[in-house]
C-alpha positions as protocol buffer text, in pm:
chain_id: "A"
residue {
  index: 1
  type: MET
  ca { x: 2351 y: -2252 z: 8029 }
}
residue {
  index: 2
  type: SER
  ca { x: 2376 y: -1913 z: 7867 }
}
residue {
  index: 3
  type: LEU
  ca { x: 2406 y: -1887 z: 7484 }
}
residue {
  index: 4
  type: VAL
  ca { x: 2477 y: -1513 z: 7469 }
}
residue {
  index: 5
  type: GLY
  ca { x: 2785 y: -1445 z: 7264 }
}
residue {
  index: 6
  type: HIS
  ca { x: 2803 y: -1803 z: 7157 }
}
residue {
  index: 7
  type: GLN
  ca { x: 2955 y: -1851 z: 6810 }
}
residue {
  index: 8
  type: PRO
  ca { x: 2875 y: -2143 z: 6585 }
}
residue {
  index: 9
  type: PRO
  ca { x: 3144 y: -2393 z: 6535 }
}
residue {
  index: 10
  type: PRO
  ca { x: 3366 y: -2342 z: 6232 }
}
residue {
  index: 11
  type: ILE
  ca { x: 3218 y: -2649 z: 6059 }
}
residue {
  index: 12
  type: PHE
  ca { x: 2888 y: -2459 z: 5979 }
}
residue {
  index: 13
  type: LYS
  ca { x: 3052 y: -2162 z: 5799 }
}
residue {
  index: 14
  type: ARG
  ca { x: 2982 y: -2156 z: 5419 }
}
residue {
  index: 15
  type: GLY
  ca { x: 3196 y: -1944 z: 5191 }
}
residue {
  index: 16
  type: LEU
  ca { x: 3213 y: -1571 z: 5176 }
}
residue {
  index: 17
  type: ALA
  ca { x: 2985 y: -1323 z: 5331 }
}
residue {
  index: 18
  type: PRO
  ca { x: 2676 y: -1222 z: 5125 }
}
residue {
  index: 19
  type: ILE
  ca { x: 2810 y: -874 z: 5051 }
}
residue {
  index: 20
  type: ALA
  ca { x: 3140 y: -1011 z: 4930 }
}
residue {
  index: 21
  type: ARG
  ca { x: 2958 y: -1274 z: 4722 }
}
residue {
  index: 22
  type: LEU
  ca { x: 2740 y: -1002 z: 4562 }
}
residue {
  index: 23
  type: SER
  ca { x: 3048 y: -796 z: 4485 }
}
residue {
  index: 24
  type: VAL
  ca { x: 3212 y: -1095 z: 4318 }
}
residue {
  index: 25
  type: PHE
  ca { x: 2906 y: -1168 z: 4105 }
}
residue {
  index: 26
  type: VAL
  ca { x: 2875 y: -803 z: 4000 }
}
residue {
  index: 27
  type: ALA
  ca { x: 3240 y: -792 z: 3906 }
}
residue {
  index: 28
  type: VAL
  ca { x: 3205 y: -1115 z: 3702 }
}
residue {
  index: 29
  type: CYS
  ca { x: 2900 y: -974 z: 3521 }
}
residue {
  index: 30
  type: LEU
  ca { x: 3080 y: -653 z: 3441 }
}
residue {
  index: 31
  type: VAL
  ca { x: 3378 y: -845 z: 3310 }
}
residue {
  index: 32
  type: LEU
  ca { x: 3151 y: -1063 z: 3094 }
}
residue {
  index: 33
  type: LEU
  ca { x: 2964 y: -759 z: 2959 }
}
residue {
  index: 34
  type: VAL
  ca { x: 3283 y: -575 z: 2873 }
}
residue {
  index: 35
  type: ALA
  ca { x: 3436 y: -885 z: 2718 }
}
residue {
  index: 36
  type: ASP
  ca { x: 3123 y: -955 z: 2514 }
}
residue {
  index: 37
  type: LEU
  ca { x: 3106 y: -599 z: 2392 }
}
residue {
  index: 38
  type: ARG
  ca { x: 3472 y: -608 z: 2299 }
}
residue {
  index: 39
  type: PHE
  ca { x: 3521 y: -961 z: 2162 }
}
residue {
  index: 40
  type: ARG
  ca { x: 3160 y: -1085 z: 2083 }
}
residue {
  index: 41
  type: TYR
  ca { x: 3236 y: -1427 z: 2219 }
}
residue {
  index: 42
  type: LEU
  ca { x: 2880 y: -1482 z: 2349 }
}
residue {
  index: 43
  type: GLU
  ca { x: 2719 y: -1433 z: 2003 }
}
residue {
  index: 44
  type: VAL
  ca { x: 2720 y: -1804 z: 1931 }
}
residue {
  index: 45
  type: MET
  ca { x: 2564 y: -1878 z: 2266 }
}
residue {
  index: 46
  type: ARG
  ca { x: 2289 y: -1623 z: 2208 }
}
residue {
  index: 47
  type: ASN
  ca { x: 2212 y: -1768 z: 1865 }
}
residue {
  index: 48
  type: ALA
  ca { x: 2194 y: -2117 z: 2010 }
}
residue {
  index: 49
  type: LEU
  ca { x: 1965 y: -2000 z: 2288 }
}
residue {
  index: 50
  type: SER
  ca { x: 1739 y: -1820 z: 2038 }
}
residue {
  index: 51
  type: VAL
  ca { x: 1707 y: -2140 z: 1832 }
}
residue {
  index: 52
  type: VAL
  ca { x: 1631 y: -2345 z: 2142 }
}
residue {
  index: 53
  type: THR
  ca { x: 1376 y: -2100 z: 2278 }
}
residue {
  index: 54
  type: TYR
  ca { x: 1204 y: -2030 z: 1941 }
}
residue {
  index: 55
  type: PRO
  ca { x: 946 y: -2313 z: 1975 }
}
residue {
  index: 56
  type: LEU
  ca { x: 864 y: -2188 z: 2324 }
}
residue {
  index: 57
  type: GLN
  ca { x: 819 y: -1836 z: 2191 }
}
residue {
  index: 58
  type: MET
  ca { x: 591 y: -1960 z: 1910 }
}
residue {
  index: 59
  type: ALA
  ca { x: 387 y: -2169 z: 2152 }
}
residue {
  index: 60
  type: ALA
  ca { x: 349 y: -1873 z: 2384 }
}
residue {
  index: 61
  type: ALA
  ca { x: 251 y: -1641 z: 2093 }
}
residue {
  index: 62
  type: THR
  ca { x: 6 y: -1886 z: 1932 }
}
residue {
  index: 63
  type: PRO
  ca { x: -304 y: -1794 z: 2141 }
}
residue {
  index: 64
  type: ALA
  ca { x: -251 y: -1423 z: 2084 }
}
residue {
  index: 65
  type: ASP
  ca { x: -192 y: -1478 z: 1710 }
}
residue {
  index: 66
  type: PHE
  ca { x: -502 y: -1695 z: 1687 }
}
residue {
  index: 67
  type: VAL
  ca { x: -719 y: -1432 z: 1854 }
}
residue {
  index: 68
  type: ARG
  ca { x: -569 y: -1155 z: 1641 }
}
residue {
  index: 69
  type: ASN
  ca { x: -607 y: -1352 z: 1313 }
}
residue {
  index: 70
  type: ALA
  ca { x: -964 y: -1458 z: 1401 }
}
residue {
  index: 71
  type: SER
  ca { x: -1067 y: -1100 z: 1476 }
}
residue {
  index: 72
  type: ARG
  ca { x: -900 y: -984 z: 1155 }
}
residue {
  index: 73
  type: TYR
  ca { x: -1073 y: -1260 z: 955 }
}
residue {
  index: 74
  type: PHE
  ca { x: -1419 y: -1178 z: 1085 }
}
residue {
  index: 75
  type: ALA
  ca { x: -1362 y: -806 z: 1041 }
}
residue {
  index: 76
  type: THR
  ca { x: -1246 y: -867 z: 683 }
}
residue {
  index: 77
  type: LEU
  ca { x: -1543 y: -1096 z: 619 }
}
residue {
  index: 78
  type: VAL
  ca { x: -1790 y: -832 z: 733 }
}
residue {
  index: 79
  type: GLU
  ca { x: -1611 y: -568 z: 528 }
}
residue {
  index: 80
  type: VAL
  ca { x: -1613 y: -789 z: 217 }
}
residue {
  index: 81
  type: GLN
  ca { x: -1984 y: -861 z: 260 }
}
residue {
  index: 82
  type: LEU
  ca { x: -2058 y: -491 z: 289 }
}
residue {
  index: 83
  type: GLU
  ca { x: -1845 y: -420 z: -19 }
}
residue {
  index: 84
  type: ASN
  ca { x: -2022 y: -696 z: -213 }
}
residue {
  index: 85
  type: ALA
  ca { x: -2362 y: -554 z: -121 }
}
residue {
  index: 86
  type: ASP
  ca { x: -2246 y: -208 z: -226 }
}
residue {
  index: 87
  type: LEU
  ca { x: -2106 y: -344 z: -552 }
}
residue {
  index: 88
  type: ARG
  ca { x: -2433 y: -527 z: -624 }
}
residue {
  index: 89
  type: ARG
  ca { x: -2626 y: -205 z: -572 }
}
residue {
  index: 90
  type: GLN
  ca { x: -2384 y: -18 z: -795 }
}
residue {
  index: 91
  type: ARG
  ca { x: -2416 y: -289 z: -1060 }
}
residue {
  index: 92
  type: LEU
  ca { x: -2794 y: -266 z: -1055 }
}
residue {
  index: 93
  type: THR
  ca { x: -2779 y: 112 z: -1073 }
}
residue {
  index: 94
  type: SER
  ca { x: -2523 y: 99 z: -1354 }
}
residue {
  index: 95
  type: GLY
  ca { x: -2728 y: -162 z: -1542 }
}
residue {
  index: 96
  type: GLU
  ca { x: -3041 y: 50 z: -1514 }
}
residue {
  index: 97
  type: ARG
  ca { x: -2851 y: 360 z: -1625 }
}
residue {
  index: 98
  type: LEU
  ca { x: -2694 y: 170 z: -1916 }
}
residue {
  index: 99
  type: LEU
  ca { x: -3035 y: 40 z: -2019 }
}
residue {
  index: 100
  type: ARG
  ca { x: -3174 y: 395 z: -2016 }
}
residue {
  index: 101
  type: PHE
  ca { x: -2877 y: 512 z: -2224 }
}
residue {
  index: 102
  type: GLU
  ca { x: -2934 y: 234 z: -2476 }
}
residue {
  index: 103
  type: LEU
  ca { x: -3303 y: 321 z: -2499 }
}
residue {
  index: 104
  type: LEU
  ca { x: -3215 y: 687 z: -2545 }
}
residue {
  index: 105
  type: GLU
  ca { x: -2965 y: 597 z: -2816 }
}
residue {
  index: 106
  type: GLN
  ca { x: -3227 y: 389 z: -2995 }
}
residue {
  index: 107
  type: GLU
  ca { x: -3483 y: 669 z: -2967 }
}
residue {
  index: 108
  type: ASN
  ca { x: -3228 y: 922 z: -3092 }
}
residue {
  index: 109
  type: ALA
  ca { x: -3142 y: 698 z: -3385 }
}
residue {
  index: 110
  type: GLN
  ca { x: -3511 y: 657 z: -3469 }
}
residue {
  index: 111
  type: LEU
  ca { x: -3569 y: 1031 z: -3439 }
}
residue {
  index: 112
  type: ARG
  ca { x: -3274 y: 1101 z: -3669 }
}
residue {
  index: 113
  type: GLU
  ca { x: -3415 y: 856 z: -3922 }
}
residue {
  index: 114
  type: LEU
  ca { x: -3758 y: 1017 z: -3893 }
}
residue {
  index: 115
  type: LEU
  ca { x: -3599 y: 1357 z: -3944 }
}
residue {
  index: 116
  type: GLY
  ca { x: -3433 y: 1222 z: -4257 }
}
residue {
  index: 117
  type: MET
  ca { x: -3769 y: 1089 z: -4380 }
}
residue {
  index: 118
  type: SER
  ca { x: -3932 y: 1426 z: -4313 }
}
residue {
  index: 119
  type: ARG
  ca { x: -3664 y: 1601 z: -4517 }
}
residue {
  index: 120
  type: ARG
  ca { x: -3704 y: 1355 z: -4804 }
}
residue {
  index: 121
  type: VAL
  ca { x: -4080 y: 1401 z: -4809 }
}
residue {
  index: 122
  type: GLY
  ca { x: -4050 y: 1778 z: -4814 }
}
residue {
  index: 123
  type: VAL
  ca { x: -4398 y: 1851 z: -4671 }
}
residue {
  index: 124
  type: GLU
  ca { x: -4516 y: 1950 z: -4327 }
}
residue {
  index: 125
  type: SER
  ca { x: -4513 y: 1660 z: -4084 }
}
residue {
  index: 126
  type: ILE
  ca { x: -4600 y: 1599 z: -3719 }
}
residue {
  index: 127
  type: ALA
  ca { x: -4388 y: 1375 z: -3496 }
}
residue {
  index: 128
  type: ALA
  ca { x: -4591 y: 1143 z: -3273 }
}
residue {
  index: 129
  type: ASP
  ca { x: -4546 y: 850 z: -3037 }
}
residue {
  index: 130
  type: ILE
  ca { x: -4751 y: 532 z: -3049 }
}
residue {
  index: 131
  type: LEU
  ca { x: -4922 y: 496 z: -2712 }
}
residue {
  index: 132
  type: TYR
  ca { x: -5085 y: 155 z: -2741 }
}
residue {
  index: 133
  type: ASN
  ca { x: -5274 y: -79 z: -2971 }
}
residue {
  index: 134
  type: ALA
  ca { x: -5644 y: -16 z: -3016 }
}
residue {
  index: 135
  type: PRO
  ca { x: -5858 y: -254 z: -2804 }
}
residue {
  index: 136
  type: ASP
  ca { x: -6000 y: -435 z: -3106 }
}
residue {
  index: 137
  type: PRO
  ca { x: -5873 y: -791 z: -3167 }
}
residue {
  index: 138
  type: PHE
  ca { x: -6012 y: -795 z: -3522 }
}
residue {
  index: 139
  type: ALA
  ca { x: -5840 y: -478 z: -3643 }
}
residue {
  index: 140
  type: ARG
  ca { x: -5482 y: -362 z: -3674 }
}
residue {
  index: 141
  type: LYS
  ca { x: -5496 y: -13 z: -3523 }
}
residue {
  index: 142
  type: VAL
  ca { x: -5282 y: 197 z: -3290 }
}
residue {
  index: 143
  type: ILE
  ca { x: -5335 y: 517 z: -3092 }
}
residue {
  index: 144
  type: LEU
  ca { x: -5106 y: 821 z: -3129 }
}
residue {
  index: 145
  type: ASP
  ca { x: -5039 y: 1093 z: -2872 }
}
residue {
  index: 146
  type: ARG
  ca { x: -5123 y: 1369 z: -3123 }
}
residue {
  index: 147
  type: GLY
  ca { x: -5469 y: 1486 z: -3222 }
}
residue {
  index: 148
  type: ALA
  ca { x: -5668 y: 1772 z: -3369 }
}
residue {
  index: 149
  type: GLN
  ca { x: -5504 y: 2026 z: -3141 }
}
residue {
  index: 150
  type: GLN
  ca { x: -5167 y: 1942 z: -3298 }
}
residue {
  index: 151
  type: GLY
  ca { x: -5301 y: 1959 z: -3655 }
}
residue {
  index: 152
  type: VAL
  ca { x: -5369 y: 1589 z: -3719 }
}
residue {
  index: 153
  type: GLU
  ca { x: -5650 y: 1522 z: -3969 }
}
residue {
  index: 154
  type: ALA
  ca { x: -5830 y: 1210 z: -4078 }
}
residue {
  index: 155
  type: GLY
  ca { x: -5684 y: 1052 z: -4390 }
}
residue {
  index: 156
  type: LEU
  ca { x: -5323 y: 1163 z: -4338 }
}
residue {
  index: 157
  type: ALA
  ca { x: -5046 y: 915 z: -4399 }
}
residue {
  index: 158
  type: VAL
  ca { x: -4837 y: 785 z: -4109 }
}
residue {
  index: 159
  type: VAL
  ca { x: -4479 y: 673 z: -4175 }
}
residue {
  index: 160
  type: ASP
  ca { x: -4171 y: 566 z: -3986 }
}
residue {
  index: 161
  type: ALA
  ca { x: -3810 y: 593 z: -4099 }
}
residue {
  index: 162
  type: LYS
  ca { x: -3845 y: 306 z: -4348 }
}
residue {
  index: 163
  type: GLY
  ca { x: -4187 y: 347 z: -4503 }
}
residue {
  index: 164
  type: VAL
  ca { x: -4562 y: 385 z: -4467 }
}
residue {
  index: 165
  type: VAL
  ca { x: -4712 y: 252 z: -4145 }
}
residue {
  index: 166
  type: GLY
  ca { x: -5079 y: 332 z: -4198 }
}
residue {
  index: 167
  type: GLN
  ca { x: -5339 y: 606 z: -4226 }
}
residue {
  index: 168
  type: VAL
  ca { x: -5516 y: 825 z: -3972 }
}
residue {
  index: 169
  type: THR
  ca { x: -5880 y: 711 z: -3962 }
}
residue {
  index: 170
  type: ARG
  ca { x: -6015 y: 886 z: -3650 }
}
residue {
  index: 171
  type: VAL
  ca { x: -5909 y: 1205 z: -3477 }
}
residue {
  index: 172
  type: HIS
  ca { x: -5970 y: 1316 z: -3119 }
}
residue {
  index: 173
  type: PRO
  ca { x: -5862 y: 1644 z: -2957 }
}
residue {
  index: 174
  type: VAL
  ca { x: -5534 y: 1510 z: -2814 }
}
residue {
  index: 175
  type: GLN
  ca { x: -5515 y: 1161 z: -2966 }
}
residue {
  index: 176
  type: SER
  ca { x: -5574 y: 995 z: -3301 }
}
residue {
  index: 177
  type: GLU
  ca { x: -5638 y: 646 z: -3433 }
}
residue {
  index: 178
  type: VAL
  ca { x: -5424 y: 498 z: -3708 }
}
residue {
  index: 179
  type: THR
  ca { x: -5526 y: 198 z: -3915 }
}
residue {
  index: 180
  type: LEU
  ca { x: -5216 y: -1 z: -4007 }
}
residue {
  index: 181
  type: LEU
  ca { x: -5142 y: -111 z: -4361 }
}
residue {
  index: 182
  type: THR
  ca { x: -5177 y: -475 z: -4259 }
}
residue {
  index: 183
  type: ASP
  ca { x: -5542 y: -426 z: -4157 }
}
residue {
  index: 184
  type: ARG
  ca { x: -5775 y: -617 z: -4391 }
}
residue {
  index: 185
  type: ASN
  ca { x: -5986 y: -305 z: -4452 }
}
residue {
  index: 186
  type: GLN
  ca { x: -5691 y: -84 z: -4545 }
}
residue {
  index: 187
  type: SER
  ca { x: -5576 y: -17 z: -4902 }
}
residue {
  index: 188
  type: ILE
  ca { x: -5322 y: 216 z: -5061 }
}
residue {
  index: 189
  type: PRO
  ca { x: -5247 y: 295 z: -5429 }
}
residue {
  index: 190
  type: VAL
  ca { x: -4891 y: 205 z: -5524 }
}
residue {
  index: 191
  type: SER
  ca { x: -4660 y: 182 z: -5820 }
}
residue {
  index: 192
  type: VAL
  ca { x: -4354 y: -27 z: -5902 }
}
residue {
  index: 193
  type: VAL
  ca { x: -4031 y: 172 z: -5881 }
}
residue {
  index: 194
  type: ARG
  ca { x: -3870 y: -25 z: -6165 }
}
residue {
  index: 195
  type: ASN
  ca { x: -4127 y: 37 z: -6436 }
}
residue {
  index: 196
  type: GLY
  ca { x: -4412 y: 246 z: -6291 }
}
residue {
  index: 197
  type: VAL
  ca { x: -4679 y: -28 z: -6304 }
}
residue {
  index: 198
  type: ARG
  ca { x: -4965 y: 84 z: -6081 }
}
residue {
  index: 199
  type: GLY
  ca { x: -5191 y: -116 z: -5855 }
}
residue {
  index: 200
  type: VAL
  ca { x: -5366 y: -118 z: -5519 }
}
residue {
  index: 201
  type: LEU
  ca { x: -5213 y: -274 z: -5210 }
}
residue {
  index: 202
  type: PHE
  ca { x: -5444 y: -435 z: -4953 }
}
residue {
  index: 203
  type: GLY
  ca { x: -5379 y: -560 z: -4603 }
}
residue {
  index: 204
  type: THR
  ca { x: -5443 y: -924 z: -4522 }
}
residue {
  index: 205
  type: GLY
  ca { x: -5486 y: -889 z: -4145 }
}
residue {
  index: 206
  type: ARG
  ca { x: -5197 y: -1128 z: -4083 }
}
residue {
  index: 207
  type: GLY
  ca { x: -4901 y: -890 z: -4103 }
}
residue {
  index: 208
  type: ARG
  ca { x: -4870 y: -923 z: -4481 }
}
residue {
  index: 209
  type: LEU
  ca { x: -4983 y: -725 z: -4785 }
}
residue {
  index: 210
  type: GLU
  ca { x: -5132 y: -827 z: -5119 }
}
residue {
  index: 211
  type: MET
  ca { x: -5137 y: -636 z: -5448 }
}
residue {
  index: 212
  type: ARG
  ca { x: -5470 y: -706 z: -5618 }
}
residue {
  index: 213
  type: PHE
  ca { x: -5635 y: -640 z: -5952 }
}
residue {
  index: 214
  type: VAL
  ca { x: -5309 y: -659 z: -6146 }
}
residue {
  index: 215
  type: LEU
  ca { x: -5318 y: -834 z: -6480 }
}
residue {
  index: 216
  type: ALA
  ca { x: -5144 y: -1170 z: -6494 }
}
residue {
  index: 217
  type: ASP
  ca { x: -4907 y: -1054 z: -6769 }
}
residue {
  index: 218
  type: ALA
  ca { x: -4802 y: -737 z: -6583 }
}
residue {
  index: 219
  type: ASP
  ca { x: -4427 y: -684 z: -6553 }
}
residue {
  index: 220
  type: ILE
  ca { x: -4393 y: -735 z: -6179 }
}
residue {
  index: 221
  type: ARG
  ca { x: -4117 y: -950 z: -6032 }
}
residue {
  index: 222
  type: GLU
  ca { x: -4015 y: -1075 z: -5695 }
}
residue {
  index: 223
  type: GLY
  ca { x: -3799 y: -816 z: -5520 }
}
residue {
  index: 224
  type: ASP
  ca { x: -3964 y: -511 z: -5683 }
}
residue {
  index: 225
  type: GLN
  ca { x: -4003 y: -207 z: -5459 }
}
residue {
  index: 226
  type: LEU
  ca { x: -4348 y: -50 z: -5427 }
}
residue {
  index: 227
  type: VAL
  ca { x: -4402 y: 318 z: -5346 }
}
residue {
  index: 228
  type: THR
  ca { x: -4709 y: 535 z: -5311 }
}
residue {
  index: 229
  type: SER
  ca { x: -4839 y: 655 z: -5648 }
}
residue {
  index: 230
  type: GLY
  ca { x: -5014 y: 965 z: -5510 }
}
residue {
  index: 231
  type: LEU
  ca { x: -5320 y: 914 z: -5731 }
}
residue {
  index: 232
  type: ASP
  ca { x: -5556 y: 940 z: -5435 }
}
residue {
  index: 233
  type: GLY
  ca { x: -5433 y: 1288 z: -5344 }
}
residue {
  index: 234
  type: ILE
  ca { x: -5382 y: 1179 z: -4983 }
}
residue {
  index: 235
  type: PHE
  ca { x: -5051 y: 991 z: -4973 }
}
residue {
  index: 236
  type: VAL
  ca { x: -4746 y: 1181 z: -5089 }
}
residue {
  index: 237
  type: PRO
  ca { x: -4609 y: 1011 z: -5401 }
}
residue {
  index: 238
  type: GLY
  ca { x: -4284 y: 822 z: -5366 }
}
residue {
  index: 239
  type: LEU
  ca { x: -4318 y: 698 z: -5008 }
}
residue {
  index: 240
  type: PRO
  ca { x: -4170 y: 347 z: -4964 }
}
residue {
  index: 241
  type: VAL
  ca { x: -4445 y: 96 z: -4894 }
}
residue {
  index: 242
  type: ALA
  ca { x: -4355 y: -268 z: -4956 }
}
residue {
  index: 243
  type: GLN
  ca { x: -4143 y: -522 z: -5141 }
}
residue {
  index: 244
  type: VAL
  ca { x: -4277 y: -797 z: -5362 }
}
residue {
  index: 245
  type: THR
  ca { x: -4206 y: -1138 z: -5212 }
}
residue {
  index: 246
  type: GLY
  ca { x: -4396 y: -1364 z: -5452 }
}
residue {
  index: 247
  type: VAL
  ca { x: -4590 y: -1355 z: -5780 }
}
residue {
  index: 248
  type: ASP
  ca { x: -4851 y: -1621 z: -5865 }
}
residue {
  index: 249
  type: ARG
  ca { x: -4977 y: -1610 z: -6227 }
}
residue {
  index: 250
  type: VAL
  ca { x: -5200 y: -1919 z: -6212 }
}
residue {
  index: 251
  type: SER
  ca { x: -5515 y: -1718 z: -6278 }
}
residue {
  index: 252
  type: ASP
  ca { x: -5587 y: -1616 z: -6638 }
}
residue {
  index: 253
  type: ALA
  ca { x: -5705 y: -1267 z: -6546 }
}
residue {
  index: 254
  type: PHE
  ca { x: -5520 y: -1136 z: -6243 }
}
residue {
  index: 255
  type: ALA
  ca { x: -5195 y: -1228 z: -6073 }
}
residue {
  index: 256
  type: ARG
  ca { x: -5166 y: -1285 z: -5701 }
}
residue {
  index: 257
  type: ILE
  ca { x: -4882 y: -1073 z: -5571 }
}
residue {
  index: 258
  type: ASP
  ca { x: -4766 y: -1114 z: -5210 }
}
residue {
  index: 259
  type: CYS
  ca { x: -4575 y: -829 z: -5050 }
}
residue {
  index: 260
  type: GLU
  ca { x: -4393 y: -752 z: -4727 }
}
residue {
  index: 261
  type: PRO
  ca { x: -4416 y: -404 z: -4569 }
}
residue {
  index: 262
  type: LEU
  ca { x: -4093 y: -208 z: -4551 }
}
residue {
  index: 263
  type: ALA
  ca { x: -4191 y: -19 z: -4237 }
}
residue {
  index: 264
  type: ALA
  ca { x: -4162 y: -174 z: -3893 }
}
residue {
  index: 265
  type: ILE
  ca { x: -4539 y: -172 z: -3858 }
}
residue {
  index: 266
  type: GLU
  ca { x: -4561 y: -396 z: -3554 }
}
residue {
  index: 267
  type: THR
  ca { x: -4263 y: -250 z: -3364 }
}
residue {
  index: 268
  type: SER
  ca { x: -4245 y: 122 z: -3446 }
}
residue {
  index: 269
  type: VAL
  ca { x: -4263 y: 358 z: -3150 }
}
residue {
  index: 270
  type: GLN
  ca { x: -4204 y: 701 z: -3310 }
}
residue {
  index: 271
  type: VAL
  ca { x: -4381 y: 794 z: -3633 }
}
residue {
  index: 272
  type: LEU
  ca { x: -4448 y: 1095 z: -3855 }
}
residue {
  index: 273
  type: VAL
  ca { x: -4791 y: 1212 z: -3965 }
}
residue {
  index: 274
  type: ILE
  ca { x: -4739 y: 1342 z: -4320 }
}
residue {
  index: 275
  type: GLY
  ca { x: -4948 y: 1636 z: -4435 }
}
residue {
  index: 276
  type: ARG
  ca { x: -5116 y: 1657 z: -4774 }
}
residue {
  index: 277
  type: THR
  ca { x: -4957 y: 1821 z: -5075 }
}
residue {
  index: 278
  type: ALA
  ca { x: -5306 y: 1909 z: -5198 }
}
residue {
  index: 279
  type: TYR
  ca { x: -5657 y: 1836 z: -5078 }
}
residue {
  index: 280
  type: PRO
  ca { x: -5858 y: 1593 z: -5290 }
}
residue {
  index: 281
  type: PRO
  ca { x: -6132 y: 1745 z: -5502 }
}
residue {
  index: 282
  type: PRO
  ca { x: -6486 y: 1739 z: -5361 }
}
residue {
  index: 283
  type: PRO
  ca { x: -6710 y: 1459 z: -5481 }
}
residue {
  index: 284
  type: ALA
  ca { x: -6920 y: 1526 z: -5788 }
}
residue {
  index: 285
  type: PRO
  ca { x: -7287 y: 1611 z: -5715 }
}
residue {
  index: 286
  type: ASP
  ca { x: -7543 y: 1339 z: -5765 }
}
residue {
  index: 287
  type: PRO
  ca { x: -7745 y: 1402 z: -6087 }
}
residue {
  index: 288
  type: LYS
  ca { x: -8059 y: 1283 z: -5907 }
}
residue {
  index: 289
  type: GLU
  ca { x: -8037 y: 1573 z: -5664 }
}
residue {
  index: 290
  type: ARG
  ca { x: -8066 y: 1831 z: -5941 }
}
């Protein structure tokens, strides 16, 4: 039985032809687009669809956001760590620079005070730095960075901005040794500023001073200022030396007078070596040698 030219029965036909159906759908879409552009009647539907699909959009965007935020977090963490390391280095550098500035300010202040002392003394002086303490545990001595080549001589007074520190006792070509006032073998003639009472000040070896051989009835009080008398011809008269801190008149002959040095003997770094106003006279010849 031949099937050529056979047509299906009418019961199997379904609607319009595909081309006609496509034309209808295109026409409907165009009508809807034009109507929506003109009357905006699909705006509510779009808003409702956006609300319904928002959770789906967030769920779909979550992995990408997580990866992006994680990469940003780690990049920021590395950057912050690098910045912290840089800031720590800058802080150390700034702290070191600030410390140097403070030290320079202190040195400048000390030098200005020494310059003021030099002007008050009115004689030739030599600025020097204290290098270190002499290696002798039983003596109070320091070493200066100035010596015979700079004009330092044995016996010259050494002062800081506040008063007498000690006396040059040994001179080398480029260094010199200074015996501090607090050394037990050091002495200096002084007088009381208030009334001119004279005496001799001795070191005790313990950072203090003691005025000896002063009569018990001498007019010396606690708080009196002591200055160099200049009777030895070595120390310039009028240099501040010490302050009386206690007077003990128990003894019938001499009073015990405790004093505190005015100079920063244990902490001074810059000092002045004060020249002589006049050289002491030579010692008298021994009559036995004639």
